[in-house]
Each structure stands twice: as structure tokens, then as C-alpha cells.
CSV table of C-alpha atoms in Angstrom, one decimal:
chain,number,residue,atom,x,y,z
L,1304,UNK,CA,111.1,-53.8,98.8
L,1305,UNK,CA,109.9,-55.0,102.4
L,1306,UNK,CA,106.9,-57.1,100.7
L,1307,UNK,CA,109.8,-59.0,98.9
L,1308,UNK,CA,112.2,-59.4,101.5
L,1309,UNK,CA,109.2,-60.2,104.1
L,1310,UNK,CA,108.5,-63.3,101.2
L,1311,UNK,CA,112.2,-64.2,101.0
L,1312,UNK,CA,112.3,-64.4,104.8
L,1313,UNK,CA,109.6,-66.8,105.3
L,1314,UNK,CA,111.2,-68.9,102.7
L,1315,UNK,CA,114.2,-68.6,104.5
L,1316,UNK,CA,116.6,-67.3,101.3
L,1317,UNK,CA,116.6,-63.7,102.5
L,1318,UNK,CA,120.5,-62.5,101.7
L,1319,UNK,CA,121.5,-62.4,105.0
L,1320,UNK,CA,120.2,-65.7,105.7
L,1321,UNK,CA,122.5,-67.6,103.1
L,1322,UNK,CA,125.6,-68.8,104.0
L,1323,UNK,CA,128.9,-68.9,102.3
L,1324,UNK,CA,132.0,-70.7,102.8
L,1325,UNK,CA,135.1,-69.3,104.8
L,1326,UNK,CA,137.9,-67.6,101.9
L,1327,UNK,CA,135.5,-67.0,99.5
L,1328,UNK,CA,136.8,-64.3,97.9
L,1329,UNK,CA,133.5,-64.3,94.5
L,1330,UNK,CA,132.0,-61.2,95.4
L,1331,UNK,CA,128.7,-62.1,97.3
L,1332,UNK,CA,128.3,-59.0,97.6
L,1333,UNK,CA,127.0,-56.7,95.0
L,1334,UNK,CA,129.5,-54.5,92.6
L,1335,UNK,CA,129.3,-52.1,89.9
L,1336,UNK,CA,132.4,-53.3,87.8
L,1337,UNK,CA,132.9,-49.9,86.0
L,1338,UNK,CA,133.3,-48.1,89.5
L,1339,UNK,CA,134.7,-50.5,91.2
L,1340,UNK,CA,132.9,-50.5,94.3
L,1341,UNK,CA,129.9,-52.6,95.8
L,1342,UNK,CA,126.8,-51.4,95.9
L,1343,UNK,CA,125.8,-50.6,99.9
L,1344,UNK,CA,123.2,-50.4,102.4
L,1345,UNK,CA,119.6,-51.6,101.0
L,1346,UNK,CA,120.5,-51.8,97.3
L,1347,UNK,CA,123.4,-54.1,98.2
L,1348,UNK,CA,120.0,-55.8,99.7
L,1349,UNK,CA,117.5,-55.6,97.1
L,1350,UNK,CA,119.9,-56.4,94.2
L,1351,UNK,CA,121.2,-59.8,96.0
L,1352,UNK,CA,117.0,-60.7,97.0
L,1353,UNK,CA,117.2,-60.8,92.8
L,1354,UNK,CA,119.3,-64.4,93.4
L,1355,UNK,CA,121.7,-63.7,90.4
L,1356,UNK,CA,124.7,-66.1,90.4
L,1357,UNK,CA,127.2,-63.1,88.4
L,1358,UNK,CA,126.8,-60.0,91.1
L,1359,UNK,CA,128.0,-57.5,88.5
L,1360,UNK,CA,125.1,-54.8,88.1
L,1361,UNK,CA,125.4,-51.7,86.4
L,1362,UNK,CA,123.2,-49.2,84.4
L,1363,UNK,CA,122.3,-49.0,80.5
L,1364,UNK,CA,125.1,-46.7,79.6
L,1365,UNK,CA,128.0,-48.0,81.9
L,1366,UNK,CA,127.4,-51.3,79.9
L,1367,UNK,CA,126.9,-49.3,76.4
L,1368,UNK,CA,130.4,-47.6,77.3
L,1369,UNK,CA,132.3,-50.8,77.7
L,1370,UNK,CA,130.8,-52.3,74.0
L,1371,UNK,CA,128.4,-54.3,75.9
L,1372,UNK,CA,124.3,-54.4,74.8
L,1373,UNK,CA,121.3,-55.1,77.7
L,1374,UNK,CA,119.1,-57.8,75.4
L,1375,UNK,CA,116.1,-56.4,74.5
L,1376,UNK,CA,113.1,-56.7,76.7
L,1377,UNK,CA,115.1,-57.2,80.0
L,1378,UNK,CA,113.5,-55.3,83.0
L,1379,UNK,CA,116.1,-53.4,85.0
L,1380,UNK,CA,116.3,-52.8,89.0
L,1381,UNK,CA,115.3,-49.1,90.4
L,1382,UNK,CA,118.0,-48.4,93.1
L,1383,UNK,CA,118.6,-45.1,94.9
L,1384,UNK,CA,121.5,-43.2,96.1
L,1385,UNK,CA,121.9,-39.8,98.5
L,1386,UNK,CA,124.3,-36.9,97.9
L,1387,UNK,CA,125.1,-35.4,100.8
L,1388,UNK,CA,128.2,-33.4,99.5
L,1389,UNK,CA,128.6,-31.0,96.8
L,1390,UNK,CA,132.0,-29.9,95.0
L,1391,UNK,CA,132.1,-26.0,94.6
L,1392,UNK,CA,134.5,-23.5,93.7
L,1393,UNK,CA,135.9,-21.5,96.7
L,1394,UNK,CA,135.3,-17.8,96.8
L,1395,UNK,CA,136.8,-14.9,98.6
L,1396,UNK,CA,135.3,-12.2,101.0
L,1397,UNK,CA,134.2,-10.1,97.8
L,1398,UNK,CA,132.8,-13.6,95.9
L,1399,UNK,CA,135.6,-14.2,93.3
L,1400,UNK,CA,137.1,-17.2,92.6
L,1401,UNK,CA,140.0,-18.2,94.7
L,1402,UNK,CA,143.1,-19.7,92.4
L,1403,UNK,CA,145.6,-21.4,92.8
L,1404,UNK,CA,149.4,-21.0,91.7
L,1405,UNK,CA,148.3,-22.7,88.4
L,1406,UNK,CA,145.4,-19.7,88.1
L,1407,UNK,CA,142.8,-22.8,88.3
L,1408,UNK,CA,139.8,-22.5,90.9
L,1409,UNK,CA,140.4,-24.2,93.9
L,1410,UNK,CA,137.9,-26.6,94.6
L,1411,UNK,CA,135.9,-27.1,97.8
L,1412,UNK,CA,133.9,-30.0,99.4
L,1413,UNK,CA,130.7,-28.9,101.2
L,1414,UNK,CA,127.5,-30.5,103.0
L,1415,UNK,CA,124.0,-30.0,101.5
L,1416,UNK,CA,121.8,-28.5,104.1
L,1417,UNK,CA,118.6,-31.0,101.9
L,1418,UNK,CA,120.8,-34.2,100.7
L,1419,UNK,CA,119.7,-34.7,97.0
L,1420,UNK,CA,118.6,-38.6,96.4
L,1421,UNK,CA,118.9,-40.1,92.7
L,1422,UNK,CA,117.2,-43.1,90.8
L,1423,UNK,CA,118.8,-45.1,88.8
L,1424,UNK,CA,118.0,-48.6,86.8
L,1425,UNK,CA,120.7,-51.2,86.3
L,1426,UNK,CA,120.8,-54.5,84.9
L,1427,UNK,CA,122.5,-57.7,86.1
L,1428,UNK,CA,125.7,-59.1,83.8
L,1429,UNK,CA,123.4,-61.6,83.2
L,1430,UNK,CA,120.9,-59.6,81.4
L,1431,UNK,CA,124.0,-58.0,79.1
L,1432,UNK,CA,125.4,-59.6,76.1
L,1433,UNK,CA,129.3,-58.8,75.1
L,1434,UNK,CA,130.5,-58.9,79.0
L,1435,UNK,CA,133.5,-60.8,79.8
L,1436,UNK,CA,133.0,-63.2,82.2
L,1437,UNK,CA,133.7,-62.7,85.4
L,1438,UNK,CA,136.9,-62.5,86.9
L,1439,UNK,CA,137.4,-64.1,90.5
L,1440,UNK,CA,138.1,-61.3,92.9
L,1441,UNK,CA,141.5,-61.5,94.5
L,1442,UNK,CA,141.7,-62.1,98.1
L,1443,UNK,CA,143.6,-59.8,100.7
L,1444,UNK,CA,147.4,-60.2,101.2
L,1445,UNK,CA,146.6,-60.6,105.0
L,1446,UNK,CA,145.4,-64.0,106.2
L,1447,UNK,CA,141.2,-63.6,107.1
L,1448,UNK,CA,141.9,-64.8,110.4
L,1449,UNK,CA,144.8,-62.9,111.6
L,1450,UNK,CA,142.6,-59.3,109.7
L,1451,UNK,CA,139.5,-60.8,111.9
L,1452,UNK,CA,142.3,-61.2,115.1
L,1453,UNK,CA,143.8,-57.9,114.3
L,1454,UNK,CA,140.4,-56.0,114.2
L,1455,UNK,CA,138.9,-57.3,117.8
L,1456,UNK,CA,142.7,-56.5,119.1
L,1457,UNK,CA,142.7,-52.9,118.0
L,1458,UNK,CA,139.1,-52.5,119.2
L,1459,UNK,CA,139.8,-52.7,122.3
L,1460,UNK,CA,136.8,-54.5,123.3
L,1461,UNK,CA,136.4,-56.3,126.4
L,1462,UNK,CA,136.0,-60.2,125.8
L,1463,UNK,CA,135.3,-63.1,128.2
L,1464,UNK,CA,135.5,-67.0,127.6
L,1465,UNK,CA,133.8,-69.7,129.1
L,1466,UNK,CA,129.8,-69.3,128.0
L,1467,UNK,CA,128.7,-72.8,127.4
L,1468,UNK,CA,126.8,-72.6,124.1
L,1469,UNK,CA,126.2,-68.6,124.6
L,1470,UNK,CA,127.6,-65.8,122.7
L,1471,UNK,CA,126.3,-62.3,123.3
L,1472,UNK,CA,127.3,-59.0,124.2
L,1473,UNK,CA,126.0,-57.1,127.5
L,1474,UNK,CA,125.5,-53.6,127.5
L,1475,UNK,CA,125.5,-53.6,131.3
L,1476,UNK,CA,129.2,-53.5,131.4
L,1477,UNK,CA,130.1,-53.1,128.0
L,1478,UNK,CA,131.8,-56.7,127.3
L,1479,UNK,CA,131.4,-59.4,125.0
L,1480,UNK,CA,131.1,-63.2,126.0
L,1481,UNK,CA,132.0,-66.1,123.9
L,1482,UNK,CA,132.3,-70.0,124.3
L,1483,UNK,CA,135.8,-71.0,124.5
L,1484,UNK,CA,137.8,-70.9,121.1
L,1485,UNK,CA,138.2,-74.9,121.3
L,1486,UNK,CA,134.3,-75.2,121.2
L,1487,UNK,CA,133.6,-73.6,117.8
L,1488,UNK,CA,134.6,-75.8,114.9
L,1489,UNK,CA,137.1,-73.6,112.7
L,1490,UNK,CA,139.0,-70.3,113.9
L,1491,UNK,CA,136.4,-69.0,110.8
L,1492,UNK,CA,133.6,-69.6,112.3
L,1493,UNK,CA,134.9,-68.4,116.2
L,1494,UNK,CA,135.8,-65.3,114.7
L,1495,UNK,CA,132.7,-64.7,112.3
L,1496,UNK,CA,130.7,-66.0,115.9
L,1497,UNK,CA,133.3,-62.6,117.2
L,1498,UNK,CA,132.5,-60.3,114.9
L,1499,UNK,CA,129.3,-60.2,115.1
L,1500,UNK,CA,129.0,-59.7,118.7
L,1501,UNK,CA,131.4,-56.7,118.2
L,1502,UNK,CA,128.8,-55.6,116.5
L,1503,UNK,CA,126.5,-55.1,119.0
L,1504,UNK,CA,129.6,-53.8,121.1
L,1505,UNK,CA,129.8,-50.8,118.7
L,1506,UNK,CA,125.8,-49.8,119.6
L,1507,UNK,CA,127.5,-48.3,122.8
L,1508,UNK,CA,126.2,-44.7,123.4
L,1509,UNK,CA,130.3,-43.7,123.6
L,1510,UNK,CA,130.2,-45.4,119.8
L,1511,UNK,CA,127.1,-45.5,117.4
L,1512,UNK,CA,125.1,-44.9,120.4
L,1513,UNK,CA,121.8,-47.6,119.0
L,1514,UNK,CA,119.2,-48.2,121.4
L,1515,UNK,CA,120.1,-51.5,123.1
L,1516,UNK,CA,118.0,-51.3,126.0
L,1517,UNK,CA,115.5,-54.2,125.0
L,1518,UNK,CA,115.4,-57.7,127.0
L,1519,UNK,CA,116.9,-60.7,125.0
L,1520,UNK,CA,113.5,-61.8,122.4
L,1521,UNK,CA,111.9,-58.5,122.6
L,1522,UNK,CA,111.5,-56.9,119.0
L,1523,UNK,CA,113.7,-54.7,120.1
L,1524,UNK,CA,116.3,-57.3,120.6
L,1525,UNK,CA,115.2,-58.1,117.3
L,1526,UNK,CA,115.8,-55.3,115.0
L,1527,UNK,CA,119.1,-54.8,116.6
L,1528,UNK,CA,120.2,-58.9,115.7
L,1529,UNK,CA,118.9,-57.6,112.5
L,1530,UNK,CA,121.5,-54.5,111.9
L,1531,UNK,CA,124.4,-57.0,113.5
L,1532,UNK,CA,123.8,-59.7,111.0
L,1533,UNK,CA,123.2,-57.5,108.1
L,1534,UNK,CA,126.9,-56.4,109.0
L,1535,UNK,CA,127.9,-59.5,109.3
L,1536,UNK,CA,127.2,-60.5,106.1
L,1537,UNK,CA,129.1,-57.5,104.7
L,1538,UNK,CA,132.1,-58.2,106.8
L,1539,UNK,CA,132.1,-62.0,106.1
L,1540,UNK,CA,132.6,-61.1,102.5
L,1541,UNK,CA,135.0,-58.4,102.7
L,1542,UNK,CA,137.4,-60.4,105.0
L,1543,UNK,CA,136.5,-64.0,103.3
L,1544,UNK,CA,135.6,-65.6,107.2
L,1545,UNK,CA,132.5,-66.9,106.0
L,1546,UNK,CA,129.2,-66.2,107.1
L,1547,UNK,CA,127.0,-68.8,109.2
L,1548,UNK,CA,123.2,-67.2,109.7
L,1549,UNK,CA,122.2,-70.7,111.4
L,1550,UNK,CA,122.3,-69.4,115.3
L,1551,UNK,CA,119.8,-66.3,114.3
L,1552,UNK,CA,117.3,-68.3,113.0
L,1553,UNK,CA,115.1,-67.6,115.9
L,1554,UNK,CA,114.4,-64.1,114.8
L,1555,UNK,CA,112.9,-64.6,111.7
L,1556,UNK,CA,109.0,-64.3,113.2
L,1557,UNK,CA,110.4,-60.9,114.9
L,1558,UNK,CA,111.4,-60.0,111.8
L,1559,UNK,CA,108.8,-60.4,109.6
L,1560,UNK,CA,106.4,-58.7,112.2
L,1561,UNK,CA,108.6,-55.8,112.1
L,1562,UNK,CA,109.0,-55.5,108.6
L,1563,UNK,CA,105.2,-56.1,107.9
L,1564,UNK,CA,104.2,-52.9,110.8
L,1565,UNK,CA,107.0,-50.7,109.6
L,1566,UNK,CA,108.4,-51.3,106.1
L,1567,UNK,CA,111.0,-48.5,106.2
L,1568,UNK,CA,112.7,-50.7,109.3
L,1569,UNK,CA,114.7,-52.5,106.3
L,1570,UNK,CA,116.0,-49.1,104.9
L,1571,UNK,CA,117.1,-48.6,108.7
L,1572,UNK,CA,118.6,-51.7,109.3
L,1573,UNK,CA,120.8,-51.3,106.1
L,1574,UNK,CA,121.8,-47.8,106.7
L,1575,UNK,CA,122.8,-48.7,110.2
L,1576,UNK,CA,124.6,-52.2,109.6
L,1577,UNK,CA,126.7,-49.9,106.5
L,1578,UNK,CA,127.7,-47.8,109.5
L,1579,UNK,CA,128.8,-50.8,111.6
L,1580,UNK,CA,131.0,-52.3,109.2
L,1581,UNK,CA,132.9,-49.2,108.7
L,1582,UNK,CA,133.4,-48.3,112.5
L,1583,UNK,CA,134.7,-52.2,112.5
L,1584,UNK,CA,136.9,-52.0,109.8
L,1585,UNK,CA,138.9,-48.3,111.1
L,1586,UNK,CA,140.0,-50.1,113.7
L,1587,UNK,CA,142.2,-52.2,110.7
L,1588,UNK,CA,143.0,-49.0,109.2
L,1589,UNK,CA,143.9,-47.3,112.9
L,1590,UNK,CA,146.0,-50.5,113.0
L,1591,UNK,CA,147.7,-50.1,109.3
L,1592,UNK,CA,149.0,-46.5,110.2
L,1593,UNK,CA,150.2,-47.3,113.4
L,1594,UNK,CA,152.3,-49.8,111.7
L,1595,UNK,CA,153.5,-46.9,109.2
L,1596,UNK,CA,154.3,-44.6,111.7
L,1597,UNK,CA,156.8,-47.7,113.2
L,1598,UNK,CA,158.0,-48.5,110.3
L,1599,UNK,CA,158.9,-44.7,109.9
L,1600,UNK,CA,160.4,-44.0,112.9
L,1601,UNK,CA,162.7,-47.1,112.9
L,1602,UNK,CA,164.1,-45.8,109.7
L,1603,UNK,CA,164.7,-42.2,110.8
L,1604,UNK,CA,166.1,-43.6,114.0
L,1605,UNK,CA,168.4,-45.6,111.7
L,1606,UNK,CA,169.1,-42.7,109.7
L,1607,UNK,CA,169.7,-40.7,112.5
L,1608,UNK,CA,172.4,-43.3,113.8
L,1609,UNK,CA,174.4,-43.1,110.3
L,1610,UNK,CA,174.5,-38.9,110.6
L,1611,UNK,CA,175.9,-39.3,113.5
């Protein structure tokens, strides 16, 4: 995997090195159309390094099961995926089977003390005859750049204006700088430019708690642009703002070098960016329930009122 992406980097068509336009809502990312759900952390990577133009994948079966045939002679992609939870049956002190009022077992999630990891081989829509084609995926309700406004509100983040050409985020004191907003072209591509930084904002040791303690250029500074535009790539299709790789350019050499002296870096970087897309995106969902709660309490007030 790092021996192609190291290849796809110097050619400069790595997948978090292509842009896309703002409200593009086709899926850039990888997704399994029988689950529903995008394929994450490095085999979202290694199945869009395949440079398929239809980003449905999904295994021999899953296409069997929907009247759909793989051609013959079509070589499939090995991905991986880690269980970490297991779905038991709950016991009681003497070891029998708690029920419930229905006398079914009562189910329990718990964590595996040694994760499990699984292989699997799917094949692009493009390899399978019988598929529909595919359907454009609908955008949000919510406008991208009020979502993308929302999110840095709720974060809480501390950001300053005025940098020249200069967006970065110092540990230091924990705050994010930006050009002014009338300096970037679109609101897209200021709050893309955002995003990203907010990334680095959530390597904080009272967040993700990365190690951010490199000088700007060091290949330390590198691997950590590396997790941050990874995310951004994710979060520029999931909120249809775009993604613009041009200004990280300059870490491409850094990149390569540490790909080349550690290959399991990528899996890393993946694993990490996953996990800085989802602290991003609770603060949307923090958002959503506060709004609920509101809503709620202006209608029991109301309800309240007419009681009385």
C-alpha cells in the first residue's frame, strides 16, 4: 500500500492531493452501496489510489445478492477491517441467561481484550455487470457553508484574522490564525482553508492529544499536515465545501521520505485523520441536540402556559 501511494505521490494524483469542486455531493469518497456507509481510514485510501470514476465497491456476494455478476477474470481489492466489540448474551451471578419480559436473552455489547481484524476482497461497480448506474448522492438540507460556520462556532475554537497570506494553528496558545475572509476567493474555500486548521486545533493534549511539538518543515510538521489533510479530504466531501490540496504541496518530499522509512505511517495517518473528522463533526451533532432540547422546552413552556 505505501509503495503505491509513495508512486501516486510523486506523480502528484495521491487522493488527497486531487481536488474537487465546492457542492459536490458524487461520493468522492468510497461506499459500499449494500451497507450504506463509506469505506474509512486506509481502505477509503487504497480503494480511491485505484482511480475508479463509480466509487461503489463491494464484495463477490453483496453483488451476487443484488442479481448482479463480477465479469470473469476481474481481480478484486484486499481490504481489512478491526472488531473491537463483540455482541453477547447477558448472564447472571449463577451464569444463566438474563431475559427479558418477552423471555428473549438480553443482549450485551462488550470490548475484546485482542480486537479481531478481517480480510475481505471487493470489486469496483465497474468490474460488475447488472448494476444500476449510479445514483447522485443527495446533498444535506443545511447549506455547506452555514454546516462549515456552525461547526467552528460550536467548537469553540479560538480564531484570529489578519495573517497576510498565512493560515496555521499555534499550539502555543491554542488558537487558530487566518487571512481575512475578504482575501480568500469563495466562503468555500475560506472555510475549507478553516477546517483544516481546526484540525490541527483538535491535536491539543485536552482533545486528541497528537504530538504537535515539531518546528514548521520538520517531518514532524509533516506527518501531522498529513493526518489534517487526509481529514480534510473526508470533511470536504461529507459537507460538499470542496477540497483545494494546492497550499500543501510543499510537503510532498516530507512525505514520501516518511512513507519510504516507515510504511505503516499511512495506516497511522488514516486512523488518526478518521478520528479527526469525527471529533469535528460532534460538535454539529452537540449543536443539533441543543437545538432539540430548545425546541422542546419552548413547547412545554407553551404547554405549560395553556394548563394554566
Amino acid at each position: 500500500v505505501a509503495e503505491q501511494l509513495i508512486r501516486k505521490l510523486k506523480e502528484g494524483t495521491a487522493p488527497w492531493q486531487k481536488p474537487w469542486r465546492p457542492g459536490a455531493y458524487d461520493s468522492f469518497i468510497p461506499i459500499n452501496p449494500t451497507t450504506g456507509k463509506r469505506y474509512r481510514g486506509i481502505n477509503a485510501i487504497l480503494l480511491m489510489s485505484q482511480e475508479r470514476s463509480d466509487q461503489r465497491w463491494m464484495t463477490y456476494k453483496q453483488a451476487a445478492a443484488v442479481n448482479a455478476q463480477v465479469r470473469k477474470g476481474e481481480k478484486g481489492t484486499p481490504i481489512e477491517y478491526w472488531k473491537f466489540t463483540d455482541e453477547r448474551t447477558k448472564l447472571d451471578a449463577d451464569g444463566k441467561p438474563v431475559l427479558n419480559d418477552s423471555g428473549e436473552p438480553v443482549k450485551q455489547t462488550v470490548r475484546l481484550e485482542r480486537p479481531r481484524v478481517f480480510f475481505a476482497t471487493v470489486f469496483n461497480a465497474e468490474q460488475i455487470e447488472g448494476l444500476p448506474p449510479p445514483e447522485p448522492r443527495e446533498g444535506s438540507e443545511w447549506n455547506p457553508v452555514k454546516r462549515a460556520q456552525d461547526i467552528l462556532r460550536a467548537s469553540g475554537a479560538v480564531i484570529k484574522h489578519g495573517e497576510r497570506d498565512r493560515a496555521f494553528y499555534r499550539p502555543a496558545n491554542d488558537s487558530i490564525h487566518l487571512p481575512d475572509m475578504a482575501q480568500f476567493p469563495t466562503a468555500d474555500s475560506y472555510y475549507a482553508t478553516a477546517l483544516h486548521e481546526l484540525g490541527h486545533w483538535t491535536g491539543h493534549e485536552s482533545r486528541l492529544n497528537r504530538d504537535l511539538a515539531h518546528p514548521f518543515g520538520s517531518e514532524g510538521y509533516a506527518r501531522e499536515e498529513l493526518r489534517a489533510e487526509i481529514a480534510s479530504m473526508i470533511l470536504g466531501d461529507e459537507l460538499g465545501i470542496g477540497h483545494d490540496p494546492g497550499q500543501h504541496a510543499a510537503y510532498v518530499a516530507s512525505w514520501i521520505k516518511s512513507l519510504e522509512e516507515d510504511p505503516l505511517e499511512i495506516f497511522r495517518a488514516a486512523a488518526d485523520a478518521e478520528k479527526i473528522q469525527e471529533y469535528v463533526l460532534h460538535f454539529e451533532q452537540k449543536q443539533i441536540q441543543e437545538q432539540q432540547a430548545e425546541v422542546q422546552d419552548e413547547i412545554y413552556t407553551e404547554l405549560r402556559k395553556l394548563n394554566q
